Amino acid sequence: MATFKGFAMKRLNETGWVEKEVPECGPLDAIIKPTCVSPCTSDIHTVWEGAIGDRKDMVLGHEAVGEVVEVGNLVQNFKPGDKVIVPAITPDWDDEAAQRGFPSQTTEPLGGWKFSNFKDGVFGERFHVNLADANLAHLPDGLSDEGACMLVDMWSTGMMGSENANIPLGGSVLVIGIGAVGLSSIAGSKLLGAGRILAAGTRPISVKVAKEYGATDIINYREGAIDEQVRELTDGVGVDSVIIAGGNLENTWKEAIASAKAGGTVSNVNYLSGADNVLIPRVEWGCGMSNITITNGLCPGGRVRMERLADLALYGRQDPELLVTHRFDGLEKIEDALYLMKDKPKDLIKPVVRLDLD
Ligand code: NAD
Ligand code: ZN
C-alpha cells in the first residue's frame, strides 16, 4: 500500500477525507493498521474550538487498537501480525523530561501527544508509531478491541486524575464531569481506596455507569452550585480530593476549590479552552494559604502503563467496556462517530468504530 485514506482536520472548523502517502517506518518504529478506533472530546476541542491552533489536513484520532504491519529493523518485541494496544501518548523516552519522570511532556509541553497534534493520527488505514518497543503493548487474550480502546486515553487519563488527587485511604472524592474521562476517574478513585465518591453530572447513562464504577452520591450541577451541594452532603466539611474532568472556566474552578478541605487536592484533567485565564477563587483558596494543592497532567502513555491498565480489566477490577455506548463498523463510519462525539446525544458516552482493513 503506497497511499492510505484518512479522516482529517482540513483546517479549523472543517473536516474531510484525505489521501496521503503511507509514512516511512524508521528503524525503531512501527506501522499499524487499526482494528478499532474511538474519537475523543479532545478531537472536538482541536477542530472546533481551536484549542491547539490551526492544523492543515491532519488525520485526526489518537485512540486505537490495531495490528502491526511493519516494524523497523531494530524493533525487538513486535512483528507484523501482532495485535497491539496503542497508547494515545507516545513519548520520546530518551528525552530529558522523560528522565525527570514526565514522559508525556517530552521535547516540549504536551510533546508526548503526537497523534492528531503534531502528526497524523489513527483515523486512517495506516499510521506510524515512534519507538515501537516502548510505545506499543501486546493486546492480551481475554481483552476485547473495544475494551482495550478505552484504556489508551480514557482510563489512562481518568485514572491519572485519581493518582494525582492524593486520595487518602477511605478519603472522600468529588469528580466534576462524568463523561468517559470523569467516569474513569471514579473507577480509579475506587481502586485507589476512596471511601465516599461524589459525582457531579446529569446524563442518565453516565449516572448509571458512575454508580457501577463506584460513585456513592450523585450531584446535579444544574440544581445549584456544586460546592454548596458538597458542603450540604458533608456537613459543611468538604472533600479530600476533587477531580475536574468537565465543566467550564466560569464556575468549575471556583466550585472545585470551594469543595476541597484545607489540605486537600484539586486534580485537573480537563482540556481547558475558551478563555485565556483560569480563575482561582482567592477566599475559597484560603487567601492562598489553605494548603489546597492543584495538580494536573497529560494522559500517561507507554507499554507498562497499558499493560497495567489491561490487567485491571483482565483481572476484573473494573470493566472498560462499560464506557462504550455506540458501535460502528467500517472506515467511513469514523466521520459519523466523530460528529456523534461533537453533538453528544444524551445516550452517548463513547462510540467505537471497528475496522476490518486490508
Ligand atoms: P465529555 O464531554 O464526555 O465529559 C464532560 C462532562 O462534563 C459532560 O458529561 C458534560 O455534560 C459535563 N459538564 C458540562 N458542564 C458541566 C458543569 N458545569 N459541571 C459539571 N459537569 C459539566 O468529555 P470526556 O471525553 O469525558 O473528556 C473530559 C475532558 O478531558 C475533555 O476536556 C477532554 O478534552 C479532556 N481530556 C484530557 C486528557 C488529558 O490528557 N488531560 C485526555 C483526554 C481527554
Ligand atoms: Zn484524547
mmCIF file of C-alpha atoms and ligand atoms in Angstrom:
data_model
loop_
_atom_site.group_PDB
_atom_site.id
_atom_site.type_symbol
_atom_site.label_atom_id
_atom_site.label_comp_id
_atom_site.label_asym_id
_atom_site.label_seq_id
_atom_site.Cartn_x
_atom_site.Cartn_y
_atom_site.Cartn_z
ATOM 1 C CA MET A 1 0.000 0.000 0.000
ATOM 2 C CA ALA A 2 1.598 3.286 -1.132
ATOM 3 C CA THR A 3 -1.136 5.664 -0.015
ATOM 4 C CA PHE A 4 -3.819 5.494 2.659
ATOM 5 C CA LYS A 5 -7.168 7.152 3.253
ATOM 6 C CA GLY A 6 -7.788 9.028 6.477
ATOM 7 C CA PHE A 7 -10.331 11.314 8.143
ATOM 8 C CA ALA A 8 -8.711 14.665 8.822
ATOM 9 C CA MET A 9 -8.947 18.154 10.197
ATOM 10 C CA LYS A 10 -8.652 20.086 6.922
ATOM 11 C CA ARG A 11 -8.372 23.402 8.756
ATOM 12 C CA LEU A 12 -10.089 24.970 11.784
ATOM 13 C CA ASN A 13 -13.804 24.094 11.853
ATOM 14 C CA GLU A 14 -13.525 21.806 8.814
ATOM 15 C CA THR A 15 -13.085 18.044 8.495
ATOM 16 C CA GLY A 16 -12.863 15.752 5.471
ATOM 17 C CA TRP A 17 -11.235 12.702 3.913
ATOM 18 C CA VAL A 18 -7.645 12.871 2.687
ATOM 19 C CA GLU A 19 -5.347 10.522 0.791
ATOM 20 C CA LYS A 20 -1.729 10.505 1.926
ATOM 21 C CA GLU A 21 1.458 8.550 1.461
ATOM 22 C CA VAL A 22 1.948 5.743 3.974
ATOM 23 C CA PRO A 23 4.613 7.050 6.370
ATOM 24 C CA GLU A 24 8.069 5.555 6.373
ATOM 25 C CA CYS A 25 8.908 3.187 9.181
ATOM 26 C CA GLY A 26 12.134 4.221 10.952
ATOM 27 C CA PRO A 27 14.436 1.543 12.427
ATOM 28 C CA LEU A 28 12.801 1.769 15.880
ATOM 29 C CA ASP A 29 9.247 2.370 14.677
ATOM 30 C CA ALA A 30 6.145 0.522 13.520
ATOM 31 C CA ILE A 31 3.349 0.954 11.000
ATOM 32 C CA ILE A 32 -0.067 -0.054 12.304
ATOM 33 C CA LYS A 33 -3.378 -0.969 10.692
ATOM 34 C CA PRO A 34 -6.135 -0.031 13.172
ATOM 35 C CA THR A 35 -8.809 -2.595 14.085
ATOM 36 C CA CYS A 36 -10.744 -0.347 16.469
ATOM 37 C CA VAL A 37 -10.674 3.439 16.978
ATOM 38 C CA SER A 38 -12.602 5.935 19.065
ATOM 39 C CA PRO A 39 -12.975 9.723 18.815
ATOM 40 C CA CYS A 40 -12.050 11.830 21.843
ATOM 41 C CA THR A 41 -13.576 15.042 23.168
ATOM 42 C CA SER A 42 -10.086 16.457 22.592
ATOM 43 C CA ASP A 43 -10.576 15.977 18.810
ATOM 44 C CA ILE A 44 -13.608 18.259 19.176
ATOM 45 C CA HIS A 45 -11.624 20.894 21.124
ATOM 46 C CA THR A 46 -8.944 20.683 18.416
ATOM 47 C CA VAL A 47 -11.177 21.063 15.339
ATOM 48 C CA TRP A 48 -13.992 23.285 16.541
ATOM 49 C CA GLU A 49 -12.507 25.255 19.436
ATOM 50 C CA GLY A 50 -9.026 25.885 18.054
ATOM 51 C CA ALA A 51 -7.552 24.739 21.355
ATOM 52 C CA ILE A 52 -4.122 23.932 19.854
ATOM 53 C CA GLY A 53 -4.323 26.370 16.941
ATOM 54 C CA ASP A 54 -4.790 25.566 13.264
ATOM 55 C CA ARG A 55 -3.770 22.342 11.531
ATOM 56 C CA LYS A 56 -3.824 21.550 7.815
ATOM 57 C CA ASP A 57 -5.033 18.149 6.506
ATOM 58 C CA MET A 58 -4.005 16.402 9.727
ATOM 59 C CA VAL A 59 -5.518 12.956 10.195
ATOM 60 C CA LEU A 60 -7.467 13.005 13.470
ATOM 61 C CA GLY A 61 -7.767 10.443 16.267
ATOM 62 C CA HIS A 62 -5.471 9.142 18.985
ATOM 63 C CA GLU A 63 -7.364 6.181 20.446
ATOM 64 C CA ALA A 64 -6.676 2.887 18.695
ATOM 65 C CA VAL A 65 -6.076 -0.818 18.890
ATOM 66 C CA GLY A 66 -4.575 -2.411 15.814
ATOM 67 C CA GLU A 67 -2.358 -4.887 14.034
ATOM 68 C CA VAL A 68 1.311 -4.385 13.272
ATOM 69 C CA VAL A 69 2.003 -4.370 9.523
ATOM 70 C CA GLU A 70 5.665 -3.329 9.528
ATOM 71 C CA VAL A 71 8.457 -2.846 12.065
ATOM 72 C CA GLY A 72 11.895 -1.256 11.810
ATOM 73 C CA ASN A 73 14.965 -3.495 11.869
ATOM 74 C CA LEU A 74 15.841 -2.548 15.469
ATOM 75 C CA VAL A 75 12.410 -3.358 16.935
ATOM 76 C CA GLN A 76 12.688 -6.382 19.207
ATOM 77 C CA ASN A 77 9.309 -7.105 20.778
ATOM 78 C CA PHE A 78 6.819 -6.746 17.934
ATOM 79 C CA LYS A 79 6.413 -8.283 14.479
ATOM 80 C CA PRO A 80 3.913 -7.981 11.629
ATOM 81 C CA GLY A 81 0.606 -9.610 12.562
ATOM 82 C CA ASP A 82 0.814 -8.813 16.315
ATOM 83 C CA LYS A 83 -2.350 -7.313 17.831
ATOM 84 C CA VAL A 84 -1.431 -4.214 19.802
ATOM 85 C CA ILE A 85 -2.794 -1.588 22.161
ATOM 86 C CA VAL A 86 -1.587 1.846 21.014
ATOM 87 C CA PRO A 87 -1.324 4.460 23.779
ATOM 88 C CA ALA A 88 -2.721 7.892 22.871
ATOM 89 C CA ILE A 89 0.530 9.416 24.101
ATOM 90 C CA THR A 90 3.774 8.164 22.521
ATOM 91 C CA PRO A 91 6.736 9.900 24.229
ATOM 92 C CA ASP A 92 10.365 10.147 23.185
ATOM 93 C CA TRP A 93 11.598 8.035 26.061
ATOM 94 C CA ASP A 94 15.208 9.221 25.767
ATOM 95 C CA ASP A 95 14.243 12.870 26.255
ATOM 96 C CA GLU A 96 15.276 14.707 29.414
ATOM 97 C CA ALA A 97 11.655 15.321 30.521
ATOM 98 C CA ALA A 98 11.110 11.546 30.404
ATOM 99 C CA GLN A 99 14.203 11.053 32.550
ATOM 100 C CA ARG A 100 12.807 13.554 35.062
ATOM 101 C CA GLY A 101 9.629 11.475 35.279
ATOM 102 C CA PHE A 102 7.381 13.417 32.907
ATOM 103 C CA PRO A 103 7.354 11.396 29.678
ATOM 104 C CA SER A 104 4.115 12.941 28.427
ATOM 105 C CA GLN A 105 5.878 16.319 28.301
ATOM 106 C CA THR A 106 8.873 15.235 26.211
ATOM 107 C CA THR A 107 10.582 17.724 23.838
ATOM 108 C CA GLU A 108 8.034 20.451 24.712
ATOM 109 C CA PRO A 109 4.908 20.892 26.859
ATOM 110 C CA LEU A 110 2.383 18.229 25.741
ATOM 111 C CA GLY A 111 5.047 16.915 23.322
ATOM 112 C CA GLY A 112 4.277 13.263 24.066
ATOM 113 C CA TRP A 113 0.907 13.851 22.440
ATOM 114 C CA LYS A 114 1.798 13.320 18.801
ATOM 115 C CA PHE A 115 -1.211 11.669 17.130
ATOM 116 C CA SER A 116 -3.673 14.313 15.907
ATOM 117 C CA ASN A 117 -1.490 17.053 17.342
ATOM 118 C CA PHE A 118 1.967 17.080 15.696
ATOM 119 C CA LYS A 119 1.472 14.228 13.256
ATOM 120 C CA ASP A 120 -1.252 12.226 11.557
ATOM 121 C CA GLY A 121 -3.479 10.359 13.967
ATOM 122 C CA VAL A 122 -5.116 6.967 13.949
ATOM 123 C CA PHE A 123 -8.270 7.663 11.868
ATOM 124 C CA GLY A 124 -6.765 6.193 8.697
ATOM 125 C CA GLU A 125 -5.928 2.895 7.089
ATOM 126 C CA ARG A 126 -2.336 3.119 8.372
ATOM 127 C CA PHE A 127 -0.452 5.130 10.977
ATOM 128 C CA HIS A 128 3.079 5.449 12.285
ATOM 129 C CA VAL A 129 4.253 4.783 15.864
ATOM 130 C CA ASN A 130 7.626 6.046 17.098
ATOM 131 C CA LEU A 131 9.736 3.835 19.405
ATOM 132 C CA ALA A 132 7.553 0.758 18.974
ATOM 133 C CA ASP A 133 9.143 -1.267 21.799
ATOM 134 C CA ALA A 134 8.236 1.411 24.360
ATOM 135 C CA ASN A 135 5.065 2.788 22.801
ATOM 136 C CA LEU A 136 3.095 -0.366 21.957
ATOM 137 C CA ALA A 137 1.686 -3.092 24.181
ATOM 138 C CA HIS A 138 0.561 -6.567 23.160
ATOM 139 C CA LEU A 139 -3.214 -6.993 23.265
ATOM 140 C CA PRO A 140 -3.739 -9.833 25.730
ATOM 141 C CA ASP A 141 -6.171 -12.691 25.113
ATOM 142 C CA GLY A 142 -9.368 -12.027 27.004
ATOM 143 C CA LEU A 143 -9.469 -8.287 26.357
ATOM 144 C CA SER A 144 -11.694 -7.105 23.503
ATOM 145 C CA ASP A 145 -10.626 -4.477 20.977
ATOM 146 C CA GLU A 146 -13.402 -2.184 22.224
ATOM 147 C CA GLY A 147 -12.390 -2.576 25.865
ATOM 148 C CA ALA A 148 -8.699 -2.068 25.075
ATOM 149 C CA CYS A 149 -9.535 1.053 23.078
ATOM 150 C CA MET A 150 -10.953 2.581 26.289
ATOM 151 C CA LEU A 151 -7.608 2.129 28.087
ATOM 152 C CA VAL A 152 -5.383 4.159 25.770
ATOM 153 C CA ASP A 153 -6.732 7.575 26.743
ATOM 154 C CA MET A 154 -9.960 7.414 28.801
ATOM 155 C CA TRP A 155 -8.762 5.071 31.557
ATOM 156 C CA SER A 156 -5.182 6.287 31.408
ATOM 157 C CA THR A 157 -6.218 9.947 31.747
ATOM 158 C CA GLY A 158 -9.120 9.495 34.152
ATOM 159 C CA MET A 159 -7.155 7.203 36.442
ATOM 160 C CA MET A 160 -4.200 9.623 36.329
ATOM 161 C CA GLY A 161 -6.665 12.204 37.642
ATOM 162 C CA SER A 162 -7.216 9.937 40.654
ATOM 163 C CA GLU A 163 -3.494 9.182 41.051
ATOM 164 C CA ASN A 164 -2.759 12.933 41.095
ATOM 165 C CA ALA A 165 -5.536 13.599 43.622
ATOM 166 C CA ASN A 166 -3.686 12.321 46.740
ATOM 167 C CA ILE A 167 -6.678 10.274 47.860
ATOM 168 C CA PRO A 168 -6.271 9.087 51.450
ATOM 169 C CA LEU A 169 -7.412 5.513 52.151
ATOM 170 C CA GLY A 170 -11.110 5.860 52.886
ATOM 171 C CA GLY A 171 -10.996 9.526 51.874
ATOM 172 C CA SER A 172 -13.707 11.432 50.055
ATOM 173 C CA VAL A 173 -13.512 12.380 46.379
ATOM 174 C CA LEU A 174 -15.591 14.676 44.193
ATOM 175 C CA VAL A 175 -15.470 14.098 40.414
ATOM 176 C CA ILE A 176 -16.755 17.029 38.355
ATOM 177 C CA GLY A 177 -17.887 15.973 34.866
ATOM 178 C CA ILE A 178 -18.807 12.365 34.210
ATOM 179 C CA GLY A 179 -18.083 11.792 30.561
ATOM 180 C CA ALA A 180 -15.739 8.904 29.784
ATOM 181 C CA VAL A 181 -12.770 10.599 31.490
ATOM 182 C CA GLY A 182 -14.606 11.504 34.703
ATOM 183 C CA LEU A 183 -16.121 8.031 34.856
ATOM 184 C CA SER A 184 -12.616 6.590 34.590
ATOM 185 C CA SER A 185 -11.604 8.883 37.465
ATOM 186 C CA ILE A 186 -14.408 7.370 39.524
ATOM 187 C CA ALA A 187 -13.168 3.873 38.670
ATOM 188 C CA GLY A 188 -9.593 4.879 39.534
ATOM 189 C CA SER A 189 -10.605 6.547 42.806
ATOM 190 C CA LYS A 190 -12.400 3.430 43.952
ATOM 191 C CA LEU A 191 -9.360 1.310 43.091
ATOM 192 C CA LEU A 192 -7.077 3.717 44.950
ATOM 193 C CA GLY A 193 -9.109 3.296 48.121
ATOM 194 C CA ALA A 194 -11.548 6.191 48.218
ATOM 195 C CA GLY A 195 -14.380 5.806 50.709
ATOM 196 C CA ARG A 196 -17.077 8.165 49.519
ATOM 197 C CA ILE A 197 -17.134 9.227 45.838
ATOM 198 C CA LEU A 198 -19.387 12.109 44.846
ATOM 199 C CA ALA A 199 -20.029 12.520 41.119
ATOM 200 C CA ALA A 200 -21.323 15.747 39.588
ATOM 201 C CA GLY A 201 -23.230 15.003 36.392
ATOM 202 C CA THR A 202 -26.669 14.680 34.910
ATOM 203 C CA ARG A 203 -26.912 12.341 31.922
ATOM 204 C CA PRO A 204 -28.747 9.148 32.997
ATOM 205 C CA ILE A 205 -26.361 6.831 31.103
ATOM 206 C CA SER A 206 -23.346 8.448 32.786
ATOM 207 C CA VAL A 207 -25.023 8.350 36.199
ATOM 208 C CA LYS A 208 -25.668 4.627 35.725
ATOM 209 C CA VAL A 209 -22.016 3.880 34.846
ATOM 210 C CA ALA A 210 -20.815 6.225 37.615
ATOM 211 C CA LYS A 211 -22.643 4.065 40.149
ATOM 212 C CA GLU A 212 -21.298 0.857 38.586
ATOM 213 C CA TYR A 213 -17.742 2.265 38.762
ATOM 214 C CA GLY A 214 -18.152 3.233 42.422
ATOM 215 C CA ALA A 215 -19.886 6.616 42.850
ATOM 216 C CA THR A 216 -21.783 6.783 46.136
ATOM 217 C CA ASP A 217 -23.541 10.154 45.673
ATOM 218 C CA ILE A 218 -24.731 11.962 42.532
ATOM 219 C CA ILE A 219 -24.818 15.764 42.393
ATOM 220 C CA ASN A 220 -26.884 17.519 39.728
ATOM 221 C CA TYR A 221 -24.872 20.647 38.843
ATOM 222 C CA ARG A 222 -27.913 22.129 37.139
ATOM 223 C CA GLU A 223 -29.692 22.313 40.508
ATOM 224 C CA GLY A 224 -27.219 24.668 42.169
ATOM 225 C CA ALA A 225 -23.527 25.295 42.758
ATOM 226 C CA ILE A 226 -21.590 22.054 43.154
ATOM 227 C CA ASP A 227 -19.644 23.257 46.210
ATOM 228 C CA GLU A 228 -22.839 24.196 48.033
ATOM 229 C CA GLN A 229 -24.252 20.736 47.391
ATOM 230 C CA VAL A 230 -20.978 19.132 48.500
ATOM 231 C CA ARG A 231 -20.981 21.148 51.737
ATOM 232 C CA GLU A 232 -24.575 20.120 52.374
ATOM 233 C CA LEU A 233 -23.784 16.438 51.832
ATOM 234 C CA THR A 234 -20.651 16.525 54.013
ATOM 235 C CA ASP A 235 -21.944 18.535 56.987
ATOM 236 C CA GLY A 236 -20.001 21.566 55.786
ATOM 237 C CA VAL A 237 -16.656 19.738 55.754
ATOM 238 C CA GLY A 238 -15.916 19.291 52.023
ATOM 239 C CA VAL A 239 -13.905 16.521 50.397
ATOM 240 C CA ASP A 240 -10.262 15.394 50.491
ATOM 241 C CA SER A 241 -9.844 15.310 46.727
ATOM 242 C CA VAL A 242 -11.542 16.921 43.751
ATOM 243 C CA ILE A 243 -11.020 15.757 40.169
ATOM 244 C CA ILE A 244 -12.013 18.167 37.390
ATOM 245 C CA ALA A 245 -12.956 16.178 34.270
ATOM 246 C CA GLY A 246 -15.511 18.538 32.754
ATOM 247 C CA GLY A 247 -17.215 21.889 33.278
ATOM 248 C CA ASN A 248 -16.285 25.412 32.308
ATOM 249 C CA LEU A 249 -13.865 28.185 33.167
ATOM 250 C CA GLU A 250 -16.552 30.427 34.679
ATOM 251 C CA ASN A 251 -17.736 28.169 37.512
ATOM 252 C CA THR A 252 -15.854 24.915 37.752
ATOM 253 C CA TRP A 253 -12.564 26.039 39.297
ATOM 254 C CA LYS A 254 -14.372 28.027 41.963
ATOM 255 C CA GLU A 255 -16.660 25.081 42.710
ATOM 256 C CA ALA A 256 -13.720 22.673 42.826
ATOM 257 C CA ILE A 257 -11.598 24.696 45.215
ATOM 258 C CA ALA A 258 -14.584 25.600 47.376
ATOM 259 C CA SER A 259 -15.419 21.866 47.657
ATOM 260 C CA ALA A 260 -11.965 20.849 48.914
ATOM 261 C CA LYS A 261 -10.989 20.658 52.581
ATOM 262 C CA ALA A 262 -7.976 22.651 53.709
ATOM 263 C CA GLY A 263 -5.010 20.435 52.879
ATOM 264 C CA GLY A 264 -6.942 18.761 50.062
ATOM 265 C CA THR A 265 -6.085 18.390 46.395
ATOM 266 C CA VAL A 266 -7.740 19.606 43.216
ATOM 267 C CA SER A 267 -6.592 17.458 40.297
ATOM 268 C CA ASN A 268 -7.368 18.720 36.806
ATOM 269 C CA VAL A 269 -7.548 16.527 33.708
ATOM 270 C CA ASN A 270 -9.894 18.761 31.721
ATOM 271 C CA TYR A 271 -8.548 20.208 28.439
ATOM 272 C CA LEU A 272 -9.151 23.899 29.032
ATOM 273 C CA SER A 273 -10.320 26.091 26.193
ATOM 274 C CA GLY A 274 -12.482 29.140 25.738
ATOM 275 C CA ALA A 275 -10.643 31.808 27.774
ATOM 276 C CA ASP A 276 -7.060 32.860 28.429
ATOM 277 C CA ASN A 277 -7.043 32.622 32.214
ATOM 278 C CA VAL A 278 -8.058 30.163 34.879
ATOM 279 C CA LEU A 279 -9.535 31.990 37.847
ATOM 280 C CA ILE A 280 -8.585 30.648 41.262
ATOM 281 C CA PRO A 281 -11.033 31.973 43.874
ATOM 282 C CA ARG A 282 -8.979 33.847 46.456
ATOM 283 C CA VAL A 283 -11.098 33.450 49.581
ATOM 284 C CA GLU A 284 -12.036 29.802 48.944
ATOM 285 C CA TRP A 285 -8.309 29.108 48.400
ATOM 286 C CA GLY A 286 -7.708 30.435 51.921
ATOM 287 C CA CYS A 287 -6.262 33.702 50.567
ATOM 288 C CA GLY A 288 -3.550 31.491 49.080
ATOM 289 C CA MET A 289 -2.839 29.731 52.408
ATOM 290 C CA SER A 290 -5.271 26.791 52.500
ATOM 291 C CA ASN A 291 -2.739 24.091 51.638
ATOM 292 C CA ILE A 292 -5.092 23.093 48.839
ATOM 293 C CA THR A 293 -2.795 21.705 46.150
ATOM 294 C CA ILE A 294 -3.661 21.983 42.467
ATOM 295 C CA THR A 295 -2.302 19.214 40.234
ATOM 296 C CA ASN A 296 -2.715 18.433 36.530
ATOM 297 C CA GLY A 297 -1.294 16.259 33.806
ATOM 298 C CA LEU A 298 -1.446 14.834 30.319
ATOM 299 C CA CYS A 299 -2.507 11.245 29.795
ATOM 300 C CA PRO A 300 0.335 8.797 30.555
ATOM 301 C CA GLY A 301 1.454 6.578 27.678
ATOM 302 C CA GLY A 302 3.903 3.727 27.344
ATOM 303 C CA ARG A 303 3.873 -0.050 27.273
ATOM 304 C CA VAL A 304 3.993 -0.630 31.026
ATOM 305 C CA ARG A 305 1.104 1.767 31.659
ATOM 306 C CA MET A 306 -1.040 -0.049 29.078
ATOM 307 C CA GLU A 307 -0.128 -3.482 30.477
ATOM 308 C CA ARG A 308 -1.129 -2.391 33.970
ATOM 309 C CA LEU A 309 -4.436 -0.928 32.806
ATOM 310 C CA ALA A 310 -5.069 -4.105 30.815
ATOM 311 C CA ASP A 311 -4.525 -6.122 33.992
ATOM 312 C CA LEU A 312 -7.160 -4.049 35.802
ATOM 313 C CA ALA A 313 -9.594 -5.135 33.114
ATOM 314 C CA LEU A 314 -8.357 -8.730 32.743
ATOM 315 C CA TYR A 315 -8.477 -9.461 36.459
ATOM 316 C CA GLY A 316 -11.933 -7.995 36.879
ATOM 317 C CA ARG A 317 -11.111 -4.852 38.893
ATOM 318 C CA GLN A 318 -13.201 -2.631 36.596
ATOM 319 C CA ASP A 319 -14.773 -3.104 33.148
ATOM 320 C CA PRO A 320 -13.613 -0.685 30.416
ATOM 321 C CA GLU A 321 -16.395 -1.696 28.028
ATOM 322 C CA LEU A 322 -18.983 -0.008 30.267
ATOM 323 C CA LEU A 323 -17.855 3.226 28.592
ATOM 324 C CA VAL A 324 -18.778 2.057 25.086
ATOM 325 C CA THR A 325 -22.332 3.050 24.181
ATOM 326 C CA HIS A 326 -22.208 3.131 20.363
ATOM 327 C CA ARG A 327 -20.565 0.695 17.927
ATOM 328 C CA PHE A 328 -19.941 1.335 14.232
ATOM 329 C CA ASP A 329 -18.313 -0.812 11.534
ATOM 330 C CA GLY A 330 -16.172 0.380 8.617
ATOM 331 C CA LEU A 331 -13.676 3.153 7.913
ATOM 332 C CA GLU A 332 -16.221 5.601 6.526
ATOM 333 C CA LYS A 333 -18.177 5.458 9.809
ATOM 334 C CA ILE A 334 -15.334 7.306 11.554
ATOM 335 C CA GLU A 335 -16.945 10.506 10.325
ATOM 336 C CA ASP A 336 -20.299 9.608 11.947
ATOM 337 C CA ALA A 337 -18.578 8.650 15.190
ATOM 338 C CA LEU A 338 -16.668 11.945 15.370
ATOM 339 C CA TYR A 339 -19.808 14.004 14.727
ATOM 340 C CA LEU A 340 -21.659 11.966 17.347
ATOM 341 C CA MET A 341 -18.932 12.947 19.789
ATOM 342 C CA LYS A 342 -19.344 16.576 18.729
ATOM 343 C CA ASP A 343 -23.139 16.507 19.132
ATOM 344 C CA LYS A 344 -23.079 14.471 22.372
ATOM 345 C CA PRO A 345 -26.576 12.989 22.338
ATOM 346 C CA LYS A 346 -27.903 12.136 25.784
ATOM 347 C CA ASP A 347 -27.332 8.394 25.465
ATOM 348 C CA LEU A 348 -23.656 8.710 24.446
ATOM 349 C CA ILE A 349 -20.557 8.044 26.491
ATOM 350 C CA LYS A 350 -18.103 6.727 23.865
ATOM 351 C CA PRO A 351 -18.529 5.461 20.319
ATOM 352 C CA VAL A 352 -16.095 2.983 18.776
ATOM 353 C CA VAL A 353 -15.527 2.130 15.123
ATOM 354 C CA ARG A 354 -14.467 -1.421 14.300
ATOM 355 C CA LEU A 355 -12.329 -1.827 11.188
ATOM 356 C CA ASP A 356 -11.524 -4.784 9.019
ATOM 357 C CA LEU A 357 -8.925 -3.285 6.685
ATOM 358 C CA ASP A 358 -6.769 -4.929 4.018
HETATM 359 P P1 NAD B 1 -17.227 14.749 27.978
HETATM 360 O O1 NAD B 1 -17.641 15.977 27.266
HETATM 361 O O2 NAD B 1 -17.838 13.458 27.565
HETATM 362 O O3 NAD B 1 -17.449 14.903 29.534
HETATM 363 C C1 NAD B 1 -17.509 16.141 30.187
HETATM 364 C C2 NAD B 1 -18.765 16.113 31.025
HETATM 365 O O4 NAD B 1 -18.850 17.313 31.786
HETATM 366 C C3 NAD B 1 -20.035 16.038 30.181
HETATM 367 O O5 NAD B 1 -20.790 14.932 30.592
HETATM 368 C C4 NAD B 1 -20.744 17.346 30.473
HETATM 369 O O6 NAD B 1 -22.139 17.203 30.460
HETATM 370 C C5 NAD B 1 -20.228 17.677 31.850
HETATM 371 N N1 NAD B 1 -20.363 19.066 32.224
HETATM 372 C C6 NAD B 1 -20.548 20.130 31.407
HETATM 373 N N2 NAD B 1 -20.656 21.265 32.145
HETATM 374 C C7 NAD B 1 -20.501 20.902 33.435
HETATM 375 C C8 NAD B 1 -20.516 21.623 34.646
HETATM 376 N N3 NAD B 1 -20.694 22.952 34.667
HETATM 377 N N4 NAD B 1 -20.311 20.945 35.797
HETATM 378 C C9 NAD B 1 -20.126 19.607 35.774
HETATM 379 N N5 NAD B 1 -20.120 18.857 34.647
HETATM 380 C C10 NAD B 1 -20.301 19.505 33.488
HETATM 381 O O7 NAD B 1 -15.649 14.667 27.835
HETATM 382 P P2 NAD B 1 -14.630 13.477 28.198
HETATM 383 O O8 NAD B 1 -14.374 12.709 26.968
HETATM 384 O O9 NAD B 1 -15.060 12.769 29.412
HETATM 385 O O10 NAD B 1 -13.327 14.349 28.495
HETATM 386 C C11 NAD B 1 -13.289 15.246 29.577
HETATM 387 C C12 NAD B 1 -12.210 16.278 29.352
HETATM 388 O O11 NAD B 1 -10.923 15.679 29.431
HETATM 389 C C13 NAD B 1 -12.264 16.936 27.972
HETATM 390 O O12 NAD B 1 -11.970 18.314 28.114
HETATM 391 C C14 NAD B 1 -11.148 16.243 27.224
HETATM 392 O O13 NAD B 1 -10.664 17.009 26.154
HETATM 393 C C15 NAD B 1 -10.148 16.096 28.322
HETATM 394 N N6 NAD B 1 -9.083 15.119 28.110
HETATM 395 C C16 NAD B 1 -7.904 15.379 28.703
HETATM 396 C C17 NAD B 1 -6.876 14.489 28.585
HETATM 397 C C18 NAD B 1 -5.575 14.725 29.293
HETATM 398 O O14 NAD B 1 -4.591 14.102 28.920
HETATM 399 N N7 NAD B 1 -5.523 15.536 30.331
HETATM 400 C C19 NAD B 1 -7.039 13.321 27.837
HETATM 401 C C20 NAD B 1 -8.280 13.059 27.264
HETATM 402 C C21 NAD B 1 -9.314 13.968 27.412
HETATM 403 ZN ZN ZN B 2 -7.907 12.264 23.945
#
